[in-house]
Coordinates of C-alpha atoms in Angstrom, one line a residue:
X1 CA 5.6 -5.6 -60.2
X2 CA 5.7 -5.2 -56.4
X3 CA 5.3 -8.4 -54.4
X4 CA 3.0 -7.9 -51.4
X5 CA 3.2 -10.5 -48.5
X6 CA 0.7 -10.6 -45.6
X7 CA 1.3 -13.9 -43.9
X8 CA -0.8 -12.9 -40.8
X9 CA -3.7 -12.0 -43.1
X10 CA -4.1 -8.7 -41.2
X11 CA -6.5 -6.1 -42.4
X12 CA -4.4 -3.5 -44.3
X13 CA -6.0 -0.3 -45.5
X14 CA -6.0 0.1 -49.3
X15 CA -4.0 3.4 -49.3
X16 CA -1.0 1.6 -47.7
X17 CA 0.1 0.6 -51.2
X18 CA 3.1 0.9 -53.6
X19 CA 2.7 4.6 -54.1
X20 CA 2.5 5.3 -50.3
X21 CA 5.7 3.3 -49.5
X22 CA 7.5 4.7 -52.5
X23 CA 6.8 8.2 -51.3
X24 CA 7.8 7.2 -47.7
X25 CA 11.2 5.9 -48.9
X26 CA 11.9 8.9 -51.1
X27 CA 11.0 11.4 -48.3
X28 CA 12.6 9.5 -45.4
X29 CA 15.8 8.6 -47.3
X30 CA 16.0 11.9 -49.1
X31 CA 16.2 10.1 -52.4
X32 CA 15.0 11.5 -55.8
X33 CA 13.7 8.1 -56.9
X34 CA 13.4 4.5 -55.6
X35 CA 11.9 1.4 -57.0
X36 CA 9.9 -0.7 -54.6
X37 CA 10.3 -4.4 -55.0
X38 CA 8.5 -6.1 -52.1
X39 CA 6.2 -5.1 -49.1
X40 CA 5.7 -7.4 -46.1
X41 CA 3.0 -6.6 -43.6
X42 CA 2.7 -7.8 -40.0
X43 CA 1.2 -6.4 -36.8
X44 CA 3.4 -3.9 -35.0
X45 CA 1.8 -4.4 -31.5
X46 CA -0.2 -6.9 -29.6
X47 CA -4.0 -6.8 -29.8
X48 CA -5.3 -4.6 -26.9
X49 CA -2.0 -2.8 -26.4
X50 CA -3.0 0.3 -28.3
X51 CA -6.4 1.8 -27.7
X52 CA -6.5 4.7 -30.2
X53 CA -4.4 3.5 -33.2
X54 CA -3.5 0.6 -35.4
X55 CA 0.2 -0.1 -35.7
X56 CA 1.8 -2.1 -38.6
X57 CA 5.4 -3.4 -39.0
X58 CA 6.3 -3.2 -42.7
X59 CA 9.5 -4.6 -44.2
X60 CA 10.1 -3.0 -47.6
X61 CA 12.6 -4.2 -50.3
X62 CA 13.7 -1.5 -52.8
X63 CA 16.4 -0.2 -55.1
X64 CA 17.8 3.3 -55.2
X65 CA 18.4 5.3 -58.4
X66 CA 21.6 7.0 -59.4
X67 CA 22.6 8.8 -62.7
X68 CA 19.1 8.0 -64.1
X69 CA 19.7 4.3 -63.5
X70 CA 18.3 1.8 -61.1
X71 CA 20.9 0.3 -58.8
X72 CA 21.3 -3.5 -59.0
X73 CA 21.7 -3.6 -55.2
X74 CA 18.5 -4.4 -53.4
X75 CA 18.1 -2.9 -49.9
X76 CA 15.7 -3.6 -47.0
X77 CA 14.2 -1.4 -44.4
X78 CA 11.8 -2.1 -41.6
X79 CA 9.2 0.6 -40.8
X80 CA 6.5 1.2 -38.2
X81 CA 3.3 2.6 -39.7
X82 CA 1.0 4.2 -37.1
X83 CA -2.6 5.0 -38.2
X84 CA -5.0 7.0 -36.1
X85 CA -8.6 6.4 -37.4
X86 CA -11.0 9.1 -36.2
X87 CA -14.3 7.7 -35.2
X88 CA -17.1 9.2 -33.1
X89 CA -15.5 7.6 -30.1
X90 CA -12.0 9.0 -30.8
X91 CA -13.1 12.5 -32.1
X92 CA -11.5 14.0 -29.0
X93 CA -8.1 13.1 -30.5
X94 CA -8.9 15.2 -33.5
X95 CA -9.9 18.1 -31.2
X96 CA -6.6 18.1 -29.5
X97 CA -4.7 17.8 -32.9
X98 CA -2.7 14.7 -31.9
X99 CA -1.6 14.0 -35.5
X100 CA -0.3 17.5 -36.2
X101 CA 1.5 17.6 -32.8
X102 CA 3.1 14.2 -33.2
X103 CA 4.4 15.1 -36.7
X104 CA 5.8 18.4 -35.4
X105 CA 7.4 16.7 -32.5
X106 CA 9.2 14.2 -34.7
X107 CA 10.2 16.6 -37.5
X108 CA 11.0 19.7 -35.5
X109 CA 11.3 19.2 -31.7
X110 CA 13.1 15.9 -31.3
X111 CA 15.9 16.7 -33.8
X112 CA 16.6 19.9 -31.9
X113 CA 16.5 18.2 -28.5
X114 CA 19.0 15.6 -29.8
X115 CA 21.4 18.4 -30.8
X116 CA 21.0 20.2 -27.5
X117 CA 21.6 17.1 -25.5
X118 CA 24.8 15.2 -24.8
X119 CA 24.3 12.8 -27.7
X120 CA 21.0 11.5 -26.5
X121 CA 18.4 10.1 -28.8
X122 CA 14.8 10.6 -27.6
X123 CA 12.7 9.1 -30.4
X124 CA 12.7 7.1 -33.7
X125 CA 13.5 8.6 -37.1
X126 CA 10.6 10.1 -38.9
X127 CA 10.0 9.0 -42.5
X128 CA 6.6 10.2 -43.9
X129 CA 3.0 11.1 -43.0
X130 CA -0.4 11.8 -44.6
X131 CA -3.6 13.3 -43.2
X132 CA -5.9 11.3 -45.4
X133 CA -7.7 9.0 -46.0
X134 CA -6.5 8.1 -42.5
X135 CA -4.1 10.1 -40.4
X136 CA -0.9 8.1 -40.7
X137 CA 2.7 8.6 -39.7
X138 CA 5.8 6.4 -40.5
X139 CA 8.9 5.9 -38.3
X140 CA 12.0 3.7 -38.3
X141 CA 11.5 0.4 -36.6
X142 CA 13.2 0.6 -33.2
X143 CA 13.1 -3.2 -32.9
X144 CA 15.7 -3.4 -35.6
X145 CA 18.0 -1.3 -33.4
X146 CA 17.6 -3.8 -30.6
X147 CA 14.9 -2.0 -28.7
X148 CA 11.9 -3.8 -27.2
X149 CA 8.9 -3.0 -24.9
X150 CA 9.0 -4.2 -21.3
X151 CA 6.1 -6.1 -19.8
X152 CA 3.2 -3.8 -19.0
X153 CA 1.4 -6.5 -16.9
X154 CA 4.3 -7.2 -14.5
X155 CA 5.5 -3.7 -14.1
X156 CA 9.1 -2.3 -14.3
X157 CA 11.9 -3.4 -12.0
X158 CA 14.5 -1.0 -10.6
X159 CA 16.9 -1.3 -13.5
X160 CA 14.2 -0.5 -16.1
X161 CA 12.5 2.2 -14.1
X162 CA 15.7 4.0 -13.2
X163 CA 16.9 4.0 -16.8
X164 CA 13.8 5.5 -18.3
X165 CA 13.7 8.1 -15.5
X166 CA 17.2 9.1 -16.4
X167 CA 16.1 9.5 -20.0
X168 CA 13.0 11.4 -18.9
X169 CA 15.2 13.7 -16.8
X170 CA 17.4 14.5 -19.8
X171 CA 14.3 15.0 -22.0
X172 CA 12.7 17.4 -19.5
X173 CA 15.9 19.3 -19.0
X174 CA 16.7 19.6 -22.7
X175 CA 13.1 20.8 -23.3
X176 CA 13.8 23.7 -20.9
X177 CA 16.9 24.6 -22.8
X178 CA 14.9 24.6 -26.1
X179 CA 12.1 26.7 -24.6
X180 CA 14.6 29.3 -23.5
X181 CA 16.0 29.5 -27.0
X182 CA 12.6 29.4 -28.7
X183 CA 9.9 30.5 -26.3
X184 CA 7.1 30.2 -29.0
X185 CA 7.3 26.5 -28.7
X186 CA 5.7 26.5 -25.3
X187 CA 2.6 28.2 -26.8
X188 CA 2.3 25.4 -29.4
X189 CA 2.3 22.6 -26.7
X190 CA -0.5 23.6 -24.3
X191 CA -2.9 20.7 -24.8
X192 CA -2.2 17.3 -23.2
X193 CA -4.3 14.3 -22.1
X194 CA -6.2 16.3 -19.4
X195 CA -6.7 19.5 -21.4
X196 CA -10.0 21.4 -21.4
X197 CA -10.3 20.8 -25.1
X198 CA -10.6 17.1 -24.6
X199 CA -12.5 17.0 -21.3
X200 CA -15.1 19.7 -21.8
X201 CA -16.0 19.0 -25.4
X202 CA -16.2 15.2 -25.4
X203 CA -18.3 12.8 -23.4
X204 CA -16.0 9.9 -24.5
X205 CA -13.2 10.7 -22.1
X206 CA -15.5 10.8 -19.0
X207 CA -17.6 7.8 -20.1
X208 CA -14.5 5.6 -20.5
X209 CA -12.3 6.7 -17.6
X210 CA -15.1 7.8 -15.3
X211 CA -16.3 4.2 -15.3
X212 CA -12.9 3.0 -14.0
X213 CA -13.3 5.5 -11.2
X214 CA -16.8 4.1 -10.5
X215 CA -15.3 0.6 -10.3
X216 CA -12.8 1.8 -7.8
X217 CA -15.4 3.6 -5.8
X218 CA -17.5 0.4 -5.6
X219 CA -14.5 -1.7 -4.7
X220 CA -13.1 0.6 -2.0
X221 CA -16.5 1.0 -0.4
X222 CA -16.2 -2.7 0.6
X223 CA -12.6 -2.5 1.9
X224 CA -12.4 -2.2 5.7
X225 CA -11.1 1.2 6.7
X226 CA -11.7 2.8 3.2
X227 CA -15.2 4.1 3.5
X228 CA -14.1 7.7 3.9
X229 CA -11.7 7.3 0.9
X230 CA -14.5 5.9 -1.2
X231 CA -16.5 9.1 -0.3
X232 CA -13.6 11.3 -1.5
X233 CA -13.5 9.3 -4.7
X234 CA -17.3 9.8 -5.1
X235 CA -16.8 13.5 -4.8
X236 CA -14.1 13.3 -7.5
X237 CA -16.6 11.4 -9.7
X238 CA -19.3 14.1 -9.1
X239 CA -16.8 16.8 -10.3
X240 CA -14.9 14.6 -12.7
X241 CA -14.1 17.0 -15.6
X242 CA -13.2 20.0 -13.4
X243 CA -10.9 17.9 -11.1
X244 CA -9.1 16.3 -14.1
X245 CA -8.6 19.7 -15.9
X246 CA -7.2 21.2 -12.7
X247 CA -4.7 18.4 -12.3
X248 CA -2.8 19.5 -15.4
X249 CA -3.6 23.2 -15.7
X250 CA -0.9 25.8 -15.0
X251 CA -1.0 27.0 -11.4
X252 CA 0.2 30.3 -10.0
X253 CA 2.8 28.6 -7.8
X254 CA 4.4 26.4 -10.5
X255 CA 8.2 26.5 -10.0
X256 CA 9.1 25.5 -13.6
X257 CA 7.7 23.8 -16.7
X258 CA 9.1 21.2 -19.0
X259 CA 7.9 19.4 -22.2
X260 CA 6.0 16.5 -20.7
X261 CA 5.9 13.3 -22.8
X262 CA 2.2 13.2 -21.8
X263 CA 1.6 9.5 -21.8
X264 CA 4.3 8.0 -19.6
X265 CA 3.5 4.3 -19.3
X266 CA 5.2 1.1 -20.2
X267 CA 4.2 0.7 -23.8
X268 CA 5.4 4.2 -24.7
X269 CA 9.1 3.6 -24.2
X270 CA 11.5 0.9 -25.3
X271 CA 14.7 -0.6 -24.1
X272 CA 17.9 -1.9 -25.6
X273 CA 20.0 -4.6 -24.0
X274 CA 23.7 -4.5 -24.9
X275 CA 25.5 -6.1 -21.9
X276 CA 26.1 -9.8 -22.7
X277 CA 27.0 -10.5 -19.1
X278 CA 23.7 -9.1 -17.9
X279 CA 21.2 -9.6 -20.8
X280 CA 18.2 -8.7 -18.6
X281 CA 19.6 -5.3 -17.6
X282 CA 18.7 -2.5 -20.1
X283 CA 21.5 -0.2 -21.3
X284 CA 19.5 2.1 -23.6
X285 CA 16.0 3.6 -23.4
X286 CA 13.9 5.6 -25.9
X287 CA 10.4 7.1 -26.1
X288 CA 7.6 6.5 -28.6
X289 CA 4.2 8.1 -29.0
X290 CA 4.4 11.9 -28.6
X291 CA 0.8 12.7 -29.6
X292 CA -0.2 14.0 -26.1
X293 CA 3.0 16.0 -25.3
X294 CA 2.6 19.4 -23.6
X295 CA 4.6 22.0 -21.7
X296 CA 3.6 21.9 -18.0
X297 CA 4.7 20.7 -14.5
X298 CA 7.2 17.8 -14.5
X299 CA 5.0 16.4 -11.8
X300 CA 2.5 15.4 -14.4
X301 CA 4.8 13.0 -16.2
X302 CA 6.4 11.7 -13.0
X303 CA 3.2 11.1 -11.1
X304 CA 1.6 9.4 -14.1
X305 CA 4.6 7.1 -14.4
X306 CA 4.9 6.4 -10.7
X307 CA 1.2 5.3 -10.5
X308 CA 1.1 3.1 -13.6
X309 CA 4.3 1.5 -14.6
X310 CA 6.3 0.1 -11.6
X311 CA 6.2 -3.2 -9.8
X312 CA 4.2 -2.8 -6.6
X313 CA 7.1 -3.5 -4.2
X314 CA 9.2 -1.0 -6.1
X315 CA 6.8 1.9 -5.7
X316 CA 6.3 1.0 -2.1
X317 CA 10.0 0.7 -1.1
X318 CA 12.1 2.7 -3.6
X319 CA 10.0 5.6 -4.8
X320 CA 12.2 8.3 -3.3
X321 CA 15.3 6.7 -4.7
X322 CA 13.9 6.7 -8.2
X323 CA 12.9 10.4 -7.9
X324 CA 16.5 11.2 -6.9
X325 CA 17.8 9.2 -10.0
X326 CA 15.5 11.3 -12.2
X327 CA 16.7 14.6 -10.6
X328 CA 20.4 13.8 -11.0
X329 CA 20.0 13.2 -14.7
X330 CA 17.8 16.3 -15.0
X331 CA 20.3 18.5 -13.2
X332 CA 23.3 17.0 -15.0
X333 CA 21.7 17.7 -18.4
X334 CA 21.0 21.4 -17.4
X335 CA 24.6 21.8 -16.1
X336 CA 25.9 20.4 -19.4
X337 CA 23.9 23.0 -21.3
X338 CA 25.1 25.8 -18.9
X339 CA 21.5 26.5 -18.0
X340 CA 21.1 29.3 -15.5
X341 CA 18.7 29.0 -12.5
X342 CA 18.6 25.2 -12.4
X343 CA 15.5 24.1 -10.4
X344 CA 16.4 22.6 -7.0
X345 CA 15.5 19.2 -5.7
X346 CA 13.0 21.0 -3.3
X347 CA 11.5 22.6 -6.4
X348 CA 11.0 19.1 -7.9
X349 CA 9.4 17.8 -4.7
X350 CA 7.0 20.8 -4.7
X351 CA 6.0 20.1 -8.3
X352 CA 5.4 16.4 -7.4
X353 CA 3.2 17.2 -4.5
X354 CA 1.4 19.9 -6.5
X355 CA 0.4 17.4 -9.1
X356 CA -0.5 14.3 -7.0
X357 CA -4.1 14.5 -8.4
X358 CA -2.6 13.7 -11.8
X359 CA -1.2 10.6 -10.2
X360 CA -4.6 9.8 -8.7
X361 CA -6.1 10.1 -12.2
X362 CA -3.5 7.6 -13.5
X363 CA -4.2 5.2 -10.6
X364 CA -7.9 4.9 -11.4
X365 CA -7.9 5.5 -15.2
X366 CA -4.8 3.7 -16.5
X367 CA -3.4 1.3 -13.9
X368 CA -6.4 -1.1 -14.3
X369 CA -5.8 -1.2 -18.1
X370 CA -2.0 -1.4 -18.0
X371 CA -1.8 -4.2 -15.5
X372 CA -4.6 -6.2 -17.2
X373 CA -3.6 -9.8 -18.2
X374 CA -3.2 -10.4 -21.9
X375 CA -6.3 -12.7 -22.0
X376 CA -8.4 -9.8 -20.7
X377 CA -6.8 -7.2 -22.9
X378 CA -7.0 -8.8 -26.3
X379 CA -10.3 -7.1 -27.3
X380 CA -9.6 -3.7 -25.8
X381 CA -10.4 -0.6 -27.8
X382 CA -12.1 2.7 -27.3
X383 CA -14.9 1.7 -29.6
X384 CA -15.5 -1.6 -27.7
X385 CA -15.6 0.4 -24.4
X386 CA -18.5 2.4 -25.7
X387 CA -20.7 -0.7 -25.5
X388 CA -22.2 -0.8 -22.0
X389 CA -22.5 -4.6 -21.7
X390 CA -19.0 -5.1 -22.9
X391 CA -17.6 -2.5 -20.6
X392 CA -19.4 -3.7 -17.5
X393 CA -18.2 -7.3 -18.0
X394 CA -14.7 -6.0 -18.6
X395 CA -14.8 -3.8 -15.4
X396 CA -16.0 -6.6 -13.2
X397 CA -13.2 -8.9 -14.4
X398 CA -10.6 -6.1 -13.9
X399 CA -11.6 -5.2 -10.4
X400 CA -11.7 -8.8 -9.3
X401 CA -7.9 -9.0 -9.5
X402 CA -6.2 -9.1 -6.1
X403 CA -2.9 -7.6 -7.4
X404 CA -4.7 -4.5 -8.7
X405 CA -6.7 -4.2 -5.4
X406 CA -3.6 -4.4 -3.3
X407 CA -1.8 -1.7 -5.4
X408 CA -4.7 0.6 -5.3
X409 CA -5.3 0.1 -1.6
X410 CA -1.7 1.1 -0.8
X411 CA -1.8 4.1 -3.2
X412 CA -5.1 5.4 -1.9
X413 CA -3.8 5.3 1.7
X414 CA -0.7 7.2 0.6
X415 CA -2.9 9.9 -1.1
X416 CA -5.0 10.1 2.1
X417 CA -2.0 10.5 4.3
X418 CA -0.6 13.3 2.1
X419 CA -3.9 15.1 2.1
X420 CA -4.4 14.8 -1.7
X421 CA -8.1 14.4 -1.4
X422 CA -8.2 17.9 0.0
X423 CA -6.7 19.3 -3.2
X424 CA -10.0 19.2 -5.0

């Protein structure tokens, strides 16, 4: 008899049962047979931190079999179970095949990237997945390996930002090596967050993120010296879908393409801390959540990250330094792989400037949610954001925050100086 513990009394779907976790262990551990003894459920993330999925941390106790006999030794394993319920509000995720893509990334792409790199590990170990009754995928629990998520509200300091950018540089570089060896992969990864499949078929995306843009338009119209910028933002709002699609779409002048993570903000990577003398300085970094990955300009990942995940003073004062940190790791990884025709730093700067509108999207659509205090974020979900009264109350509270206003004022001035509003 399997013992099931659920101390937090969380709502657990019926299919996450003894059979499911037995199959998970047998597939993930490559065992012919295991006997499940105990299942312990708890939440795998804070309420409001994941908009499109429910994440459970599950500790399982089990025994392996050998020579047709159950071992007397009991073993434990901590797993992360990610479920992606498809509702009317999240149908766009089904349209862009997020479940199939994430499964393929974990089972096929990441293992090959690990081999092609200099011993780097880019993601968790894959264990098991099912398409129904709810799309579900199971990974190793990175928390057990000493990884944890940094604070999304306060933003990353230089040590955290530079380490994840080094990891991103290696990831991008190794994906170029893989694409050269297996060009068909590029064709399988064409649809990301701002793909036509999502934006042109679904009203949900524009309804949700378009309202954040309207909130910024309203705020900026009242800031002295920002009236013309507010007008540029209104023009973006009037052409929302076309501008967003163009931000990610391949362009004739693209210098090179990489596999973008596709959702580069604080909750989608984790850090390990191994230096006892400097316990606050991370020594390892790893990615999670590959459901929106796509081959495209590296400027997409970088501009998204730089406009969502850093402390305000860091993006103001050390942006160029961080880009150089990224490029060094990118170049070193390509040199290690003996890759011919390594993109130059000037090529990277071209790609960054070419995709500034991707950063503009991140600034109005994601920064408000990412920097939201926990007390404001606890009831966040895509379904809740479909309710007009709920959404308006939430938007008013978000745009009343001085820290967000200051960040967006500075970033909008930067976009204006660069001429980004002339890109659409």
